[in-house]
DNA sequence: TATTCCGTACAGTATATACTGTATGGATTT
DNA sequence: AAATCCATACAGTATATACTGTACGGAATA
C-alpha cells in the first residue's frame, strides 16, 4: 500500500497527463495548447483561481496568464467571479461545455461563412455586370465559367450556413442529445 | 464601353479578390492562407496545373508549391491527374466540396476526439484504482472529484463523437440537404 | 549510356507567434 | 493623501513557422 503523500503525487501526475491531452487537442477549436492547458488547470482546480495561482501552477508569467485567460473568457470557457474580501480577479470554468462549443467554435465558422457568402454574392454581381456589358466573346466565356464556379461556392456556403444554424439554434440537440 | 484587354484585367482582379477572401477564411479548416490561395488558384484555373504554373501564378517558389499541393492532396482537396505526353505532375481541384469537408475537417475532429476519449477512459481507470486502494480520506475525496470531472469530459466527448459520426456516415445530409 | 527534366529533401533565412519583465494607471487600503 | 496591490500595456526576446534556393535521385528522353 502506498502512503498518502505518494498517492497525492500520483493524483497530480494523472491530472497533468489528462490536461495535456486535453490541451493538445483543443487546437482543433483553434485554441493554442498553452491556453488549453490553462483551461484544464482552472477546470481541475477546486476553487476559482487568481492570476498568481495560475502563474505558479503553470510556471509561466502573470502577463501570459492575463492574456490567455482573456482568450478563455472571450470564448466563454471561463468566467470571472467575485468573492467577498478578495481583491484579485478570480476565474472559474464555465460548466456548460455545449454552450462553450458554440461560442468558441461555431462563432468562428459563422463569421468565416458570412464573409464567404458576402464575398461570393458580391463577386457574382460583378461577373454578371461584365456578362451584360461585354462584346468580347472570350471575355464573356471566361466570366461565365467564373460565375459558375462562384455559384458552386455559394451553394456550398449556403449548406454550411444551415449547418451552423443547426448549432446556433440548438436544434442539433434534437438529433444528438446532450449527455 | 471597356475594351477587351481592360475587361480581362478586371476579371483577373475579381478572381484574385474572391480567392483572397476564400483563402483567408480557410483558416477555420486549419488550412493556412497560402495553401488556401493555392487551392483557389487551382480551382479557378481552366486546366489542371503544373507546379511551375502555380509557382508563376502565385510568384512563389516551386518548393512551396510542392509542399503546399501535398497538403491539399492529402486533404483530398486536389487530385493529381494524368495527361498524355505531359511529364510534369498535373493537379486539379477535387470537385466534391462536401466530401472534402469531411476529409479536411471532420477527420481532424475524429482523431482529436478519439485521443480525448482514450485519455479520459484511461484516466478514469487510474482514478478508480486509487479510489479502491487508498485508506487516506483526503486522497479519496480528491480522486472522487477528479473522477467526476473526467466523467463529465467523457460525456461531452461522447456527444462530439456522435456529431462527428453524423458527418462521417453522411447522415447529416438527411437533416441538411446538399445544395 | 549520357543527358535532360522533374519533384522534393534539406539547410538556411525571414517572418510571425509566443512568452517574459518592466512600467503604468487605476483601485483599494491605511 | 500616501502607500499598496492589482491587472495589463508595451517593448524586447525567444521560439516556431513559412518560405526560398540549392542539390540530388529518379525517371524520361536522346
Coordinates of C-alpha atoms (C1' of nucleotides) in Angstrom, one line a residue:
Chain A
X1 CA 0.0 0.0 0.0
X2 CA 1.2 3.5 -0.9
X3 CA 1.4 6.2 1.7
X4 CA -0.8 9.3 1.3
X5 CA 1.9 11.6 0.0
X6 CA 2.9 9.3 -2.8
X7 CA -0.8 8.9 -3.7
X8 CA -1.3 12.7 -3.8
X9 CA 1.7 12.9 -6.1
X10 CA 0.2 10.3 -8.3
X11 CA -3.0 12.1 -8.5
X12 CA -1.2 15.2 -9.6
X13 CA 0.5 13.3 -12.3
X14 CA -2.7 11.8 -13.5
X15 CA -4.3 15.2 -13.7
X16 CA -1.4 16.7 -15.5
X17 CA -1.3 14.0 -18.1
X18 CA -5.1 14.3 -18.7
X19 CA -4.9 18.0 -19.0
X20 CA -2.0 17.7 -21.5
X21 CA -4.0 15.6 -23.9
X22 CA -7.0 17.8 -23.5
X23 CA -4.9 20.9 -24.2
X24 CA -3.2 19.5 -27.2
X25 CA -6.5 18.5 -28.8
X26 CA -8.0 21.9 -28.2
X27 CA -6.1 23.0 -31.2
X28 CA -9.0 21.8 -33.4
X29 CA -11.0 24.5 -31.7
X30 CA -8.4 27.0 -32.7
X31 CA -7.2 27.2 -29.1
X32 CA -3.5 27.0 -28.5
X33 CA -2.0 24.3 -26.4
X34 CA -1.0 26.8 -23.7
X35 CA -4.4 28.3 -23.5
X36 CA -5.9 24.8 -23.4
X37 CA -3.6 23.8 -20.6
X38 CA -4.6 26.9 -18.7
X39 CA -8.3 25.9 -19.1
X40 CA -7.5 22.4 -17.9
X41 CA -5.8 23.9 -14.8
X42 CA -8.7 26.1 -14.0
X43 CA -11.1 23.2 -14.7
X44 CA -9.4 20.9 -12.2
X45 CA -8.8 23.5 -9.6
X46 CA -11.3 23.1 -6.7
X47 CA -11.7 26.9 -6.2
X48 CA -11.8 29.9 -8.5
X49 CA -8.2 30.8 -9.3
X50 CA -6.2 34.1 -9.3
X51 CA -3.7 35.0 -11.9
X52 CA -0.9 34.5 -9.4
X53 CA -2.1 31.0 -8.7
X54 CA -2.3 30.2 -12.4
X55 CA 1.1 31.6 -12.8
X56 CA 2.5 29.5 -10.0
X57 CA 0.7 26.4 -11.2
X58 CA 1.9 26.6 -14.8
X59 CA 5.3 28.2 -14.0
X60 CA 4.5 31.0 -16.5
X61 CA 4.5 34.7 -16.3
X62 CA 1.5 36.5 -14.9
X63 CA 1.3 38.5 -18.2
X64 CA 0.7 35.3 -20.1
X65 CA -2.0 34.3 -17.7
X66 CA -3.6 37.6 -18.1
X67 CA -3.7 37.4 -21.9
X68 CA -4.6 33.8 -22.0
X69 CA -7.4 34.0 -19.5
X70 CA -8.8 36.8 -21.6
X71 CA -8.9 34.5 -24.6
X72 CA -10.7 31.9 -22.5
X73 CA -13.0 34.5 -21.1
X74 CA -14.0 35.8 -24.5
X75 CA -14.6 32.3 -25.6
X76 CA -16.9 31.9 -22.7
X77 CA -14.9 29.0 -21.4
X78 CA -14.1 30.6 -18.1
X79 CA -15.9 33.4 -16.2
X80 CA -14.7 35.9 -13.7
X81 CA -16.4 35.5 -10.3
X82 CA -16.5 37.6 -7.2
X83 CA -15.7 36.6 -3.7
X84 CA -16.0 38.8 -0.6
X85 CA -12.8 40.2 0.7
X86 CA -10.8 39.1 -2.4
X87 CA -9.2 41.9 -4.3
X88 CA -7.7 39.7 -7.0
X89 CA -9.6 38.7 -10.1
X90 CA -11.0 35.2 -9.7
X91 CA -11.7 32.8 -12.6
X92 CA -13.6 29.6 -12.8
X93 CA -14.5 27.3 -15.6
X94 CA -17.8 27.8 -17.4
X95 CA -19.5 24.5 -16.8
X96 CA -21.8 24.2 -19.9
X97 CA -19.4 22.8 -22.4
X98 CA -22.1 22.5 -25.0
X99 CA -22.6 26.3 -24.8
X100 CA -18.9 26.8 -24.9
X101 CA -18.7 24.7 -28.0
X102 CA -21.0 27.1 -29.8
X103 CA -19.3 30.3 -28.7
X104 CA -15.7 29.0 -29.3
X105 CA -16.2 27.1 -32.4
X106 CA -19.4 27.8 -34.2
X107 CA -18.9 31.6 -33.9
X108 CA -15.7 31.3 -35.8
X109 CA -17.4 29.4 -38.5
X110 CA -20.2 31.9 -38.5
X111 CA -18.0 34.8 -39.2
X112 CA -16.0 33.0 -41.8
X113 CA -19.0 31.7 -43.6
X114 CA -20.7 35.1 -43.6
X115 CA -17.6 36.6 -45.1
X116 CA -17.5 34.0 -47.8
X117 CA -21.2 34.4 -48.6
X118 CA -20.9 38.1 -48.8
X119 CA -17.8 37.9 -51.0
X120 CA -19.4 35.3 -53.3
X121 CA -22.6 37.4 -53.7
X122 CA -20.5 40.5 -54.5
X123 CA -18.4 38.6 -57.0
X124 CA -21.5 37.2 -58.6
X125 CA -22.9 40.6 -59.2
X126 CA -19.6 41.9 -60.6
X127 CA -19.4 39.0 -63.0
X128 CA -23.0 39.4 -64.1
X129 CA -22.3 43.0 -64.8
X130 CA -19.4 42.0 -67.1
X131 CA -21.6 39.4 -68.9
X132 CA -24.2 42.1 -69.5
X133 CA -21.8 44.7 -70.9
X134 CA -19.1 42.9 -72.8
X135 CA -19.0 42.5 -76.6
X136 CA -16.0 40.2 -76.5
X137 CA -16.8 36.5 -76.7
X138 CA -13.6 35.5 -75.0
X139 CA -14.4 37.7 -72.0
X140 CA -17.9 36.5 -72.0
X141 CA -16.9 32.9 -71.8
X142 CA -14.4 33.5 -69.0
X143 CA -16.9 35.4 -67.0
X144 CA -19.4 32.7 -67.5
X145 CA -17.2 29.9 -66.2
X146 CA -16.0 32.0 -63.3
X147 CA -19.6 32.7 -62.5
X148 CA -20.5 29.0 -62.4
X149 CA -17.6 28.5 -60.0
X150 CA -18.7 31.2 -57.7
X151 CA -22.2 29.9 -57.8
X152 CA -20.9 26.5 -56.8
X153 CA -19.2 28.1 -53.9
X154 CA -22.4 29.9 -53.0
X155 CA -24.3 26.7 -52.8
X156 CA -21.7 25.2 -50.6
X157 CA -21.6 28.2 -48.3
X158 CA -25.4 28.1 -48.0
X159 CA -25.2 24.5 -46.9
X160 CA -22.6 25.4 -44.3
X161 CA -24.7 28.3 -43.2
X162 CA -27.5 25.8 -42.5
X163 CA -25.2 23.5 -40.6
X164 CA -24.1 26.4 -38.4
X165 CA -27.7 27.4 -37.9
X166 CA -28.4 23.9 -36.6
X167 CA -25.9 24.6 -33.8
X168 CA -26.8 28.2 -33.1
X169 CA -30.4 27.4 -32.7
X170 CA -29.6 24.3 -30.6
X171 CA -31.7 22.3 -33.0
X172 CA -28.7 19.9 -33.2
X173 CA -29.6 18.6 -29.7
X174 CA -32.8 17.2 -31.2
X175 CA -30.7 15.0 -33.4
X176 CA -27.9 14.3 -31.0
X177 CA -28.9 14.6 -27.3
X178 CA -26.7 16.1 -24.7
X179 CA -25.2 13.5 -22.4
Chain B
X1 CA -17.6 50.6 -73.1
X2 CA -14.4 49.0 -72.0
X3 CA -12.1 47.2 -74.4
X4 CA -11.4 43.5 -74.1
X5 CA -8.0 43.9 -72.5
X6 CA -9.3 46.0 -69.7
X7 CA -12.1 43.6 -69.2
X8 CA -9.7 40.7 -69.0
X9 CA -7.8 42.6 -66.4
X10 CA -10.9 43.3 -64.4
X11 CA -11.8 39.6 -64.5
X12 CA -8.4 38.8 -63.1
X13 CA -8.9 41.3 -60.3
X14 CA -12.3 39.9 -59.4
X15 CA -10.9 36.4 -59.3
X16 CA -8.0 37.4 -57.1
X17 CA -10.2 39.2 -54.6
X18 CA -12.6 36.3 -54.4
X19 CA -9.8 33.8 -53.9
X20 CA -8.2 36.0 -51.2
X21 CA -11.4 36.0 -49.1
X22 CA -11.8 32.3 -49.7
X23 CA -8.2 31.7 -48.6
X24 CA -8.3 33.8 -45.5
X25 CA -11.4 32.0 -44.3
X26 CA -10.0 28.6 -44.9
X27 CA -8.1 29.1 -41.7
X28 CA -11.2 27.8 -39.8
X29 CA -10.5 24.5 -41.6
X30 CA -7.0 24.6 -40.2
X31 CA -5.6 25.4 -43.7
X32 CA -3.2 28.3 -43.9
X33 CA -3.9 31.3 -46.1
X34 CA -1.2 30.4 -48.6
X35 CA -2.4 26.9 -49.0
X36 CA -5.9 28.2 -49.3
X37 CA -4.8 30.7 -52.0
X38 CA -3.1 27.8 -53.9
X39 CA -6.4 25.9 -53.8
X40 CA -8.3 28.9 -55.1
X41 CA -5.8 29.3 -57.9
X42 CA -6.1 25.7 -58.9
X43 CA -9.9 25.9 -58.6
X44 CA -10.2 28.8 -60.9
X45 CA -7.7 27.5 -63.5
X46 CA -9.3 26.1 -66.5
X47 CA -6.9 23.2 -66.9
X48 CA -5.0 21.1 -64.5
X49 CA -1.9 22.9 -63.3
X50 CA 1.7 22.1 -63.1
X51 CA 3.9 23.1 -60.2
X52 CA 5.7 25.6 -62.4
X53 CA 2.4 27.2 -63.4
X54 CA 1.4 27.5 -59.8
X55 CA 4.7 29.0 -59.0
X56 CA 4.4 31.6 -61.7
X57 CA 0.8 32.4 -60.9
X58 CA 1.5 33.0 -57.2
X59 CA 5.0 34.3 -57.5
X60 CA 6.2 31.7 -55.0
X61 CA 8.9 29.1 -55.1
X62 CA 8.3 25.8 -56.7
X63 CA 9.4 24.2 -53.4
X64 CA 6.5 25.9 -51.7
X65 CA 4.1 24.7 -54.4
X66 CA 5.3 21.2 -53.9
X67 CA 4.8 21.2 -50.1
X68 CA 1.5 23.0 -50.3
X69 CA 0.0 21.0 -53.0
X70 CA 0.9 17.9 -51.0
X71 CA -1.2 19.3 -48.1
X72 CA -4.1 19.9 -50.4
X73 CA -3.7 16.5 -51.9
X74 CA -3.7 14.7 -48.5
X75 CA -6.8 16.7 -47.6
X76 CA -8.4 15.4 -50.8
X77 CA -8.9 19.0 -52.0
X78 CA -6.9 18.5 -55.2
X79 CA -6.0 15.4 -57.1
X80 CA -3.2 14.5 -59.4
X81 CA -4.3 13.8 -62.9
X82 CA -2.6 12.4 -65.9
X83 CA -2.4 13.7 -69.4
X84 CA -0.7 12.0 -72.3
X85 CA 2.6 13.5 -73.3
X86 CA 2.9 15.6 -70.2
X87 CA 5.9 14.7 -67.9
X88 CA 5.1 17.2 -65.2
X89 CA 2.7 16.4 -62.4
X90 CA -0.7 17.9 -63.0
X91 CA -3.2 18.8 -60.3
X92 CA -6.8 19.8 -60.4
X93 CA -9.4 20.6 -57.8
X94 CA -11.5 17.9 -56.2
X95 CA -15.0 18.9 -57.2
X96 CA -17.0 17.3 -54.3
X97 CA -16.6 20.0 -51.6
X98 CA -18.9 18.1 -49.3
X99 CA -16.6 15.2 -49.4
X100 CA -13.6 17.5 -48.9
X101 CA -15.3 19.0 -45.9
X102 CA -15.3 15.6 -44.3
X103 CA -11.7 14.7 -45.1
X104 CA -10.3 18.0 -44.2
X105 CA -12.3 18.9 -41.3
X106 CA -14.1 16.0 -39.7
X107 CA -11.0 13.8 -39.9
X108 CA -9.2 16.3 -37.7
X109 CA -12.0 16.2 -35.1
X110 CA -12.2 12.5 -35.3
X111 CA -8.6 12.0 -34.3
X112 CA -8.7 14.7 -31.6
X113 CA -11.9 13.3 -30.1
X114 CA -10.6 9.7 -30.2
X115 CA -7.5 10.8 -28.4
X116 CA -9.6 12.6 -25.8
X117 CA -11.9 9.7 -25.3
X118 CA -9.0 7.3 -24.9
X119 CA -7.2 9.6 -22.5
X120 CA -10.4 10.1 -20.4
X121 CA -11.1 6.3 -20.3
X122 CA -7.6 5.6 -19.2
X123 CA -7.6 8.4 -16.6
X124 CA -10.9 7.1 -15.3
X125 CA -9.5 3.7 -14.6
X126 CA -6.4 5.1 -12.9
X127 CA -8.6 7.2 -10.6
X128 CA -10.9 4.2 -9.8
X129 CA -7.8 2.2 -8.9
X130 CA -6.8 4.8 -6.4
X131 CA -10.3 5.0 -5.0
X132 CA -10.2 1.3 -4.5
X133 CA -6.8 1.1 -2.8
X134 CA -6.4 4.2 -0.7
X135 CA -7.0 4.5 3.0
X136 CA -6.5 8.2 3.1
X137 CA -9.8 10.1 3.2
X138 CA -8.2 13.3 1.6
X139 CA -6.8 11.3 -1.3
X140 CA -10.2 9.5 -1.7
X141 CA -12.0 12.8 -1.9
X142 CA -9.6 14.3 -4.4
X143 CA -9.7 11.3 -6.6
X144 CA -13.5 11.3 -6.4
X145 CA -13.9 14.9 -7.5
X146 CA -11.3 14.4 -10.3
X147 CA -13.2 11.3 -11.4
X148 CA -16.4 13.3 -11.7
X149 CA -14.6 15.9 -13.8
X150 CA -13.2 13.2 -16.1
X151 CA -16.7 11.6 -16.4
X152 CA -18.1 15.0 -17.4
X153 CA -15.5 15.2 -20.1
X154 CA -16.3 11.7 -21.2
X155 CA -20.0 12.6 -21.7
X156 CA -19.1 15.6 -23.7
X157 CA -16.6 13.6 -25.9
X158 CA -19.3 11.0 -26.5
X159 CA -21.6 13.7 -27.7
X160 CA -18.9 15.1 -30.0
X161 CA -18.3 11.5 -31.2
X162 CA -21.9 11.3 -32.3
X163 CA -21.8 14.6 -34.0
X164 CA -18.7 13.5 -36.0
X165 CA -20.4 10.3 -36.8
X166 CA -23.3 12.2 -38.3
X167 CA -20.9 13.7 -40.8
X168 CA -18.8 10.5 -41.4
X169 CA -21.9 8.5 -42.2
X170 CA -23.3 11.3 -44.3
X171 CA -26.5 11.2 -42.2
X172 CA -26.1 14.9 -41.8
X173 CA -27.3 15.3 -45.4
X174 CA -30.7 13.9 -44.3
X175 CA -31.0 16.9 -42.0
X176 CA -29.3 19.5 -44.2
X177 CA -29.5 18.7 -47.9
X178 CA -26.7 19.3 -50.2
X179 CA -27.3 22.2 -52.5
Chain C
dT1 C1' 24.8 5.1 -71.7
dA2 C1' 24.6 10.1 -71.4
dT3 C1' 21.7 13.9 -71.0
dT4 C1' 17.8 16.4 -69.7
dC5 C1' 14.0 17.3 -66.8
dC6 C1' 11.2 16.8 -62.8
dG7 C1' 9.8 16.7 -57.9
dT8 C1' 11.4 17.1 -53.4
dA9 C1' 14.8 16.7 -49.3
dC10 C1' 17.5 19.7 -46.9
dA11 C1' 19.6 23.6 -44.9
dG12 C1' 19.4 28.4 -44.3
dT13 C1' 16.8 32.7 -43.8
dA14 C1' 12.9 35.6 -42.9
dT15 C1' 8.7 36.4 -40.8
dA16 C1' 5.2 35.6 -37.4
dT17 C1' 3.9 34.0 -32.9
dA18 C1' 4.5 33.2 -28.0
dC19 C1' 6.4 34.5 -23.9
dT20 C1' 8.7 37.4 -20.4
dG21 C1' 9.9 41.5 -17.5
dT22 C1' 9.2 46.2 -16.6
dA23 C1' 6.3 50.1 -16.3
dT24 C1' 2.0 52.3 -15.5
dG25 C1' -2.7 53.6 -14.3
dG26 C1' -6.4 52.6 -11.5
dA27 C1' -8.4 50.8 -7.5
dT28 C1' -8.2 49.7 -2.6
dT29 C1' -6.5 50.2 1.8
dT30 C1' -4.3 52.8 5.6
Chain D
dA1 C1' -3.3 62.0 0.8
dA2 C1' 0.1 58.2 0.8
dA3 C1' 1.0 53.6 0.2
dT4 C1' 0.0 49.2 -1.5
dC5 C1' -1.8 46.0 -4.6
dC6 C1' -3.5 44.5 -8.9
dA7 C1' -4.2 43.7 -14.0
dT8 C1' -2.4 44.8 -18.2
dA9 C1' 0.0 47.7 -22.0
dC10 C1' 4.2 47.7 -24.1
dA11 C1' 8.7 46.6 -25.7
dG12 C1' 12.1 43.2 -26.2
dT13 C1' 13.5 38.4 -26.7
dA14 C1' 13.0 33.6 -27.8
dT15 C1' 10.8 30.1 -30.3
dA16 C1' 8.2 28.3 -34.0
dT17 C1' 6.5 28.6 -38.8
dA18 C1' 6.8 29.8 -43.6
dC19 C1' 9.4 30.4 -47.4
dT20 C1' 13.5 30.2 -50.6
dG21 C1' 17.5 28.3 -53.2
dT22 C1' 20.5 24.6 -53.9
dA23 C1' 21.4 20.0 -54.6
dC24 C1' 20.2 15.4 -55.6
dG25 C1' 17.9 11.0 -57.0
dG26 C1' 14.9 9.0 -60.2
dA27 C1' 12.5 9.0 -64.5
dA28 C1' 12.1 10.1 -69.3
dT29 C1' 14.5 11.1 -73.5
dA30 C1' 18.1 11.1 -77.0

